[in-house]
Short mmCIF file of C-alpha atoms and ligand atoms in Angstrom, two decimals:
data_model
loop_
_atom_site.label_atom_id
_atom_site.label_comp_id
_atom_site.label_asym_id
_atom_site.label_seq_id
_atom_site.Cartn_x
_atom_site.Cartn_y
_atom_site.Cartn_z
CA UNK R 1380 106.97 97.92 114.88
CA UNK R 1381 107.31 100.84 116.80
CA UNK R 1382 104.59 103.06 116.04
CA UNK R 1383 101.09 102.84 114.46
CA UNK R 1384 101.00 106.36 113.38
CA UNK R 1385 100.95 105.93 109.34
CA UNK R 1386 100.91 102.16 109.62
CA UNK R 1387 97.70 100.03 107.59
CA UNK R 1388 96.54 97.26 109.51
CA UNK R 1389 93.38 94.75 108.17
CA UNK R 1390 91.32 93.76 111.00
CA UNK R 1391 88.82 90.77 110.68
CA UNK R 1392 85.93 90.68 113.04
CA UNK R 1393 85.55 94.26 113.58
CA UNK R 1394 81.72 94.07 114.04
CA UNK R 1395 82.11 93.35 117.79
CA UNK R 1396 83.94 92.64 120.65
CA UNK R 1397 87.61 92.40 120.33
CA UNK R 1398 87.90 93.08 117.18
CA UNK R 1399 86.18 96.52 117.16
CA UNK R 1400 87.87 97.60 119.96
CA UNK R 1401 91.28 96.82 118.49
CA UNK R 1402 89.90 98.52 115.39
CA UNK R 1403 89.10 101.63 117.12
CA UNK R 1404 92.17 101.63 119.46
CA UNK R 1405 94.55 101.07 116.30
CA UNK R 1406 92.96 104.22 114.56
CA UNK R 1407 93.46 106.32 117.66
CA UNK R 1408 96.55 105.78 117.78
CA UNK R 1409 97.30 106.80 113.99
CA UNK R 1410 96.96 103.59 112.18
CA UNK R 1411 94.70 103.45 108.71
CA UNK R 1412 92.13 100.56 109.32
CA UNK R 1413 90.58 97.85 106.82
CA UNK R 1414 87.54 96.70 109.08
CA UNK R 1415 86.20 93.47 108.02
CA UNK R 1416 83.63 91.87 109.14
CA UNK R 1417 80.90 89.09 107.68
CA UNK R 1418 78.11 91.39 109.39
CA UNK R 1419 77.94 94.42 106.96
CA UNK R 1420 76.36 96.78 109.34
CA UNK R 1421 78.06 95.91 112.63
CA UNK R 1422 81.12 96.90 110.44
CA UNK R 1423 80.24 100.12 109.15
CA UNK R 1424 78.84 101.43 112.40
CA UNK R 1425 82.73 100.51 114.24
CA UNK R 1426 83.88 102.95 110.51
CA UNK R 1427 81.53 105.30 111.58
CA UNK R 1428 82.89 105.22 115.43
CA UNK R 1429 86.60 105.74 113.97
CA UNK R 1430 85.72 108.55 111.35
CA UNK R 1431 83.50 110.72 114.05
CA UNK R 1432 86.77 109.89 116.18
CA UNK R 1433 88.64 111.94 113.04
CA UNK R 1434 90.29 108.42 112.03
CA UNK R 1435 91.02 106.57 108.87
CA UNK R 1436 88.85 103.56 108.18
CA UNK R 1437 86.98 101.81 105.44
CA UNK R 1438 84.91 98.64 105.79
CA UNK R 1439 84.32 95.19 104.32
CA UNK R 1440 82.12 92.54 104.65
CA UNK R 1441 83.10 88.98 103.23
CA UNK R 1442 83.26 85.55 105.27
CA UNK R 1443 86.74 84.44 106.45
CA UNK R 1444 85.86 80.93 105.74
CA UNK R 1445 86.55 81.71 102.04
CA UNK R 1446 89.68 81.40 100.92
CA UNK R 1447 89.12 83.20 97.40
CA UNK R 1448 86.88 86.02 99.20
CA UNK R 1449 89.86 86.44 101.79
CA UNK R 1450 92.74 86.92 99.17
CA UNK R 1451 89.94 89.53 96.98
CA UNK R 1452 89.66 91.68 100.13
CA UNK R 1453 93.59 91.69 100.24
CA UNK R 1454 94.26 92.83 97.16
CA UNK R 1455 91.00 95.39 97.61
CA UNK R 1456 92.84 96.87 100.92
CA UNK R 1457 95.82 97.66 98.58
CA UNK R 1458 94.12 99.09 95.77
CA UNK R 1459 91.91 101.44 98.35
CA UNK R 1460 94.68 102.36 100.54
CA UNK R 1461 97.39 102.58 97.64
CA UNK R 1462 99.89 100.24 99.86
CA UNK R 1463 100.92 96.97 101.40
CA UNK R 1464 99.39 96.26 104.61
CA UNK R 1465 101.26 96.24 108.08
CA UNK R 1466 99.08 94.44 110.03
CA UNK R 1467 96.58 91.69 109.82
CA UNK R 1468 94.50 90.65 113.25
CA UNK R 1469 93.28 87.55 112.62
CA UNK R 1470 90.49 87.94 114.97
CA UNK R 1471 87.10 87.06 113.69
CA UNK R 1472 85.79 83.71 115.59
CA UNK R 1473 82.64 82.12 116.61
CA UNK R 1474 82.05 79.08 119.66
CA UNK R 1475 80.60 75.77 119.79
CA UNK R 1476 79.12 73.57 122.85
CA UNK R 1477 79.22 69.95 122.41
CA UNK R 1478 80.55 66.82 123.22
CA UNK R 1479 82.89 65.07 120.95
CA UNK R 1480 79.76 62.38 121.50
CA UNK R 1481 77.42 64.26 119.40
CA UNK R 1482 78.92 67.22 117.65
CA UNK R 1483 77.42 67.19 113.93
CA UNK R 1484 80.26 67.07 111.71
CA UNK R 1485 77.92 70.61 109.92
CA UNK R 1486 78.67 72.34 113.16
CA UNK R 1487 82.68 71.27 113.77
CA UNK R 1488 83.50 71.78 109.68
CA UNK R 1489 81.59 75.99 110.55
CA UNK R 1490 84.17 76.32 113.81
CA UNK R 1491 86.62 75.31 112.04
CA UNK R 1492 86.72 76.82 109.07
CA UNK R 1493 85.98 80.51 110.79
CA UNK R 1494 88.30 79.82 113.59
CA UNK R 1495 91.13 78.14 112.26
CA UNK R 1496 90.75 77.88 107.87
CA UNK R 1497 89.87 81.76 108.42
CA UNK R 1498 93.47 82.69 110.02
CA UNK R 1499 95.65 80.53 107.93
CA UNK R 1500 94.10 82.47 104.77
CA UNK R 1501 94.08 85.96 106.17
CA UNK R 1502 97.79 84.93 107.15
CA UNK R 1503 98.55 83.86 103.47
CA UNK R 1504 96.62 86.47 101.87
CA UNK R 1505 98.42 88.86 103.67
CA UNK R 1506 101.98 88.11 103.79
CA UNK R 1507 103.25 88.74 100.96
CA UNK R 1508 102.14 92.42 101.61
CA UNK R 1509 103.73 92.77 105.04
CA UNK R 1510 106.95 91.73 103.49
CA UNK R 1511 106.38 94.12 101.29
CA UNK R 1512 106.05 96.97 103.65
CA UNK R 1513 109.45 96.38 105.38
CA UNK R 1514 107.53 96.87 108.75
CA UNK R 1515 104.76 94.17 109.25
CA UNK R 1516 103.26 92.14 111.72
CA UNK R 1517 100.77 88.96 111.70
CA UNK R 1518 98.52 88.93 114.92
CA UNK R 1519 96.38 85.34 115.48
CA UNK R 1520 93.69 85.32 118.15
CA UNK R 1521 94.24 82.29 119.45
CA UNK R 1522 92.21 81.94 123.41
CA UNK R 1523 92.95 80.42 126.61
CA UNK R 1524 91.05 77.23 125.00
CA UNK R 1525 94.36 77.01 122.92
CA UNK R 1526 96.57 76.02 125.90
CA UNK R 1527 94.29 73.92 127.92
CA UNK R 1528 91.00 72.13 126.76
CA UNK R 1529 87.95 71.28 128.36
CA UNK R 1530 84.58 69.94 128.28
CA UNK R 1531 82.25 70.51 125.21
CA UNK R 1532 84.62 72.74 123.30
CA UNK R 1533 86.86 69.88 121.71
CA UNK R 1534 86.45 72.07 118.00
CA UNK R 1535 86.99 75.17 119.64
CA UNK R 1536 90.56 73.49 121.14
CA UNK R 1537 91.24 71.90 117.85
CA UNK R 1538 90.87 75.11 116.18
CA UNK R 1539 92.43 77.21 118.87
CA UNK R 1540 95.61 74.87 119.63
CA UNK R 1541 95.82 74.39 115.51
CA UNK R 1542 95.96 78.53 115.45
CA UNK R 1543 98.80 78.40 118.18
CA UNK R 1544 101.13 75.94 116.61
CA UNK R 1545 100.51 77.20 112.92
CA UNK R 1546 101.21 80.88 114.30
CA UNK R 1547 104.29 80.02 116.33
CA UNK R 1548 105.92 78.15 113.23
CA UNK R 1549 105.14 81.41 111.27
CA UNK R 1550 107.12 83.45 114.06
CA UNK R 1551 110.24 80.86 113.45
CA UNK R 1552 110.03 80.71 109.62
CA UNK R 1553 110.37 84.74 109.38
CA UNK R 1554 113.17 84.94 112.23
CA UNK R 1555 115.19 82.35 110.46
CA UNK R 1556 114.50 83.67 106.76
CA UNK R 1557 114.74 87.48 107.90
CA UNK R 1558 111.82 88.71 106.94
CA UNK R 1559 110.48 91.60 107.79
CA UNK R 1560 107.38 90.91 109.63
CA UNK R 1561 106.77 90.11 113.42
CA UNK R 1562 104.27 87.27 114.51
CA UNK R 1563 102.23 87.09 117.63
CA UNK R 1564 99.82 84.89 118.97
CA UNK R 1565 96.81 86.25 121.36
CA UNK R 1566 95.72 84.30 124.15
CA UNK R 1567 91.97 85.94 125.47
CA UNK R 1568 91.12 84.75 128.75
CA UNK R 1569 86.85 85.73 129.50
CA UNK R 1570 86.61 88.93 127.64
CA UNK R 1571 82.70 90.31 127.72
CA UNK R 1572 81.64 90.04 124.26
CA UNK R 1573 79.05 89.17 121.69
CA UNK R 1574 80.45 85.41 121.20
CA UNK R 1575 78.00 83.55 123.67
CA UNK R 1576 75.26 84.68 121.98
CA UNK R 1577 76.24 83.63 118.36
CA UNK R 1578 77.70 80.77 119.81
CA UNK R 1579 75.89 77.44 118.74
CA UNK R 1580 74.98 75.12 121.76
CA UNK R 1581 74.60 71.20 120.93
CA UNK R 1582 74.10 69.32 123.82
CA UNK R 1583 73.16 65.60 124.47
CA UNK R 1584 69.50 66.89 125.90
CA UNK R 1585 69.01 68.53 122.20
CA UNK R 1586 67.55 71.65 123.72
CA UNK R 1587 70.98 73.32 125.71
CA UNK R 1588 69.97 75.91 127.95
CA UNK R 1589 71.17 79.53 126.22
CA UNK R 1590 69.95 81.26 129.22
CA UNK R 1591 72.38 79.28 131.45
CA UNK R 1592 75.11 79.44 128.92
CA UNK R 1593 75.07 82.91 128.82
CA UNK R 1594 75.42 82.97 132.34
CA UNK R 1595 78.21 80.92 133.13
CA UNK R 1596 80.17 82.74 130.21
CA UNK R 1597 79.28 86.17 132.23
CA UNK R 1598 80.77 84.84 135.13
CA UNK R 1599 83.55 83.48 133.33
CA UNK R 1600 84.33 87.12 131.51
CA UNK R 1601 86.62 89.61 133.77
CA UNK R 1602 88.22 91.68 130.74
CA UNK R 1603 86.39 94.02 128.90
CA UNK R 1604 86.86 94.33 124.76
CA UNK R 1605 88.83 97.72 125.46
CA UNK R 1606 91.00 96.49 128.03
CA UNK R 1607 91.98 93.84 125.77
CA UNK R 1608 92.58 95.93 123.12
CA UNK R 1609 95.05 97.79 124.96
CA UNK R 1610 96.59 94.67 126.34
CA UNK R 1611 96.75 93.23 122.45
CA UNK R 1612 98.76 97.06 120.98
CA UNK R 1613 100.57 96.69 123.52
CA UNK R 1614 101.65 93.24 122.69
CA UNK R 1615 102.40 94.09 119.25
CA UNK R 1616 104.60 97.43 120.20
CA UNK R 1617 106.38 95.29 122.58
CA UNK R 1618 106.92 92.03 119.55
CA UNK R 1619 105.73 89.78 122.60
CA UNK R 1620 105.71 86.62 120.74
CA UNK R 1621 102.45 85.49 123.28
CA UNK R 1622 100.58 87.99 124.21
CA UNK R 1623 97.84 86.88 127.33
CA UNK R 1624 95.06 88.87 127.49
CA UNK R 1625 93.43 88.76 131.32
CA UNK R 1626 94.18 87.66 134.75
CA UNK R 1627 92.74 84.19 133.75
CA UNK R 1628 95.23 83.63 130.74
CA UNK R 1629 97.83 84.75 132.75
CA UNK R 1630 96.56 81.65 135.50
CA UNK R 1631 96.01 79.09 133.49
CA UNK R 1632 99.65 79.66 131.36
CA UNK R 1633 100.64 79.02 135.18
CA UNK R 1634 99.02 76.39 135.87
CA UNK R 1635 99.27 74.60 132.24
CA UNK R 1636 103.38 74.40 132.88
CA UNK R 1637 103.27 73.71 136.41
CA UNK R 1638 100.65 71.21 136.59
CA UNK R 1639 101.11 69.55 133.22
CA UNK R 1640 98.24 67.06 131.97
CA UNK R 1641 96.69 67.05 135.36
CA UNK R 1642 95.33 70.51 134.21
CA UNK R 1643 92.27 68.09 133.30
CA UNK R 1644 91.52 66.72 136.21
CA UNK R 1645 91.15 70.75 137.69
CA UNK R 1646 88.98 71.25 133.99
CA UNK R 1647 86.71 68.19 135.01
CA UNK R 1648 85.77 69.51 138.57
CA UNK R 1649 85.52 73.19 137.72
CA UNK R 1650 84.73 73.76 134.56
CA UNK R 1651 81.80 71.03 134.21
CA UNK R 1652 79.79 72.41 137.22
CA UNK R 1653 79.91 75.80 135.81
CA UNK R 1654 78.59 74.69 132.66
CA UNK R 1655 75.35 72.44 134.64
CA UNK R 1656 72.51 71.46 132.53
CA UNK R 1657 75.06 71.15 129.54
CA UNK R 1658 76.62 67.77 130.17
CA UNK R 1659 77.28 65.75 127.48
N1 NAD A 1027 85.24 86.66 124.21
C1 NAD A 1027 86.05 85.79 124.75
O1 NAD A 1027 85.92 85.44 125.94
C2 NAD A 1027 87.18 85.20 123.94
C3 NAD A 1027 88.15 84.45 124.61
C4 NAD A 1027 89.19 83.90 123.90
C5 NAD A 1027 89.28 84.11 122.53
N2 NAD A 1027 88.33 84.84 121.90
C6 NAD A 1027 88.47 85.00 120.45
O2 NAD A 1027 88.45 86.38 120.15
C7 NAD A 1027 87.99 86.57 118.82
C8 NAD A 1027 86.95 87.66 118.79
O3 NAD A 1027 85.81 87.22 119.50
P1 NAD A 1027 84.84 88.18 120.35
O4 NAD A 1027 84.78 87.62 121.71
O5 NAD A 1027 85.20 89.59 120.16
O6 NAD A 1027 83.43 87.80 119.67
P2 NAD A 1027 82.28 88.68 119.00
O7 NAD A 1027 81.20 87.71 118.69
O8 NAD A 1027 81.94 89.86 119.85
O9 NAD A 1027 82.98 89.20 117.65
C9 NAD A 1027 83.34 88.30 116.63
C10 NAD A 1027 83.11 88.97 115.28
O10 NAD A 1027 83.50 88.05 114.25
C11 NAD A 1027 82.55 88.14 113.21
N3 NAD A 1027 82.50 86.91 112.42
C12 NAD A 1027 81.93 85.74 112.78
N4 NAD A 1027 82.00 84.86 111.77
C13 NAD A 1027 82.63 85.50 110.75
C14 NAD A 1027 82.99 85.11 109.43
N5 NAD A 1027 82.70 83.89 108.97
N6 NAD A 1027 83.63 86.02 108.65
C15 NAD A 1027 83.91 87.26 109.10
N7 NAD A 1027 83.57 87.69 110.34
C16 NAD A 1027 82.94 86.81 111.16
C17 NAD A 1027 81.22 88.39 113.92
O11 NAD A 1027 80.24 88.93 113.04
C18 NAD A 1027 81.63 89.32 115.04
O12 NAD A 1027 81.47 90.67 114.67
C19 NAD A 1027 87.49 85.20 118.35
O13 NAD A 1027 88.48 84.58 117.56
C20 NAD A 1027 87.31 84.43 119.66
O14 NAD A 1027 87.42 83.03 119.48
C21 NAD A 1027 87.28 85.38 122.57
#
């Protein structure tokens, strides 16, 4: 793809964070935006942002997690726009602390099916319009959590890594068939968003500290939503098959191929003091 201008792309999670900001971005730069999100008025306010911005937007609000909702909005983005979508940004995601230990299976089954169920059907729903369009491109937000792991985010890795493989296979199954649609998966490092504080915190004490949480994921956060957006378009204009998002991705890509496994042992030392009071 090498412009936006004209272009439709369906973005998911464009209440917040990322996801807005990639929104916003995309219509400034000429693209017509579904904006999805499962919060109804965090979605229409990001509309609002793009039409007062002279853009072309229109929101939705249904829950990734659901598979039938997820193929509905696809064929609603059609109808509304009267063509096959470009782009879909897989971006929408929530967190989880907690230790493999004590995670309740309610909590893992929620991560998962947002942050991994959730981009596998806006992938499927999707595809068969990007092939349509003779121009498309499938964007996963993967994270930095799906190259290394670490402690109290096992679903978040499971999730994250699962998004990573499924998304690379993707790439190779549309090289090799010639289809018309590029495939890239996003690597965030820290970027300063709403997810710590819709994150849900399970911790071996049973009352996790969300004051402290929030905390160590401010310290851990050196990109802003906008940066990354910019970092993310730029990605996609450039068919980067990985796109890192951050000075931190870019480090721990590093470090995960030069180091190998012993990653964890660095992961252990650093990443468990940061995150004091929430030991499992
Ligand atoms: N912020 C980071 O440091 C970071 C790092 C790596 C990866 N990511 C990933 O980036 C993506 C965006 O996260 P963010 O940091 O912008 O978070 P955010 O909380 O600011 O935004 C996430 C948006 O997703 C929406 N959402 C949540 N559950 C949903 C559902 N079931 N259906 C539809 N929408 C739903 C939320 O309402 C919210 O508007 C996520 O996939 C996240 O895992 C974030």
């Amino acid at each position: 793809m090498k412009s936006l201008k004209g272009k439709l792309a369906a973005v998911t999670g464009a209440g917040s964070g990322i996801g807005r900001a990639v929104a916003i971005d995309l219509a400034r730069r000429g693209c017509r935006v579904a904006a999805s999100d499962i919060q109804a008025d965090a979605v229409a306010e990001t509309v609002r942002l793009i039409k007062s911005a002279k853009g072309d937007a229109k929101a939705y609000s249904f829950d990734v997690a659901d598979r039938e909702a997820f193929y509905q909005h696809a064929a609603a983005v059609k109808k509304d726009f009267k063509a096959p979508a470009n782009l879909v940004i897989n971006n929408a995601g929530v967190g989880l602390a907690a230790s493999v230990l004590e995670m309740k299976w309610e909590d893992f089954e929620w991560l998962m099916g947002i942050n991994f169920w959730g981009v596998c059907y806006g992938t499927q729903a999707f595809l068969p319009q990007l092939i349509e369009s003779r121009d498309g491109h499938v964007v996963n937000v993967s994270s930095m959590y799906g190259m290394i792991s670490g402690p109290l985010t096992s679903a978040y890795n499971a999730a994250k890594f699962g998004v990573r493989g499924y998304t690379e296979a993707l790439r190779i199954e549309m090289k090799a068939a010639r289809l018309p649609v590029e495939v890239s998966c996003v690597h965030p490092g820290g970027i300063r968003t709403n997810i710590a504080k819709t994150s849900r915190l399970a911790t071996a004490s049973g009352n996790a500290d969300r004051a402290k949480f929030e905390k160590w994921f401010a310290r851990m956060t050196l990109t802003t939503p906008e940066k990354a957006a910019q970092i993310i378009i730029s990605g996609i204009l450039g068919n980067r098959p990985r796109i890192l998002v951050g000075p931190d991705a870019h480090v721990i890509d590093v470090v995960q191929r030069t180091v190998g496994i012993r990653y964890q042992w660095l992961a252990q030392t650093l990443l468990n003091p940061l995150m004091a009071g929430m030991k499992p």
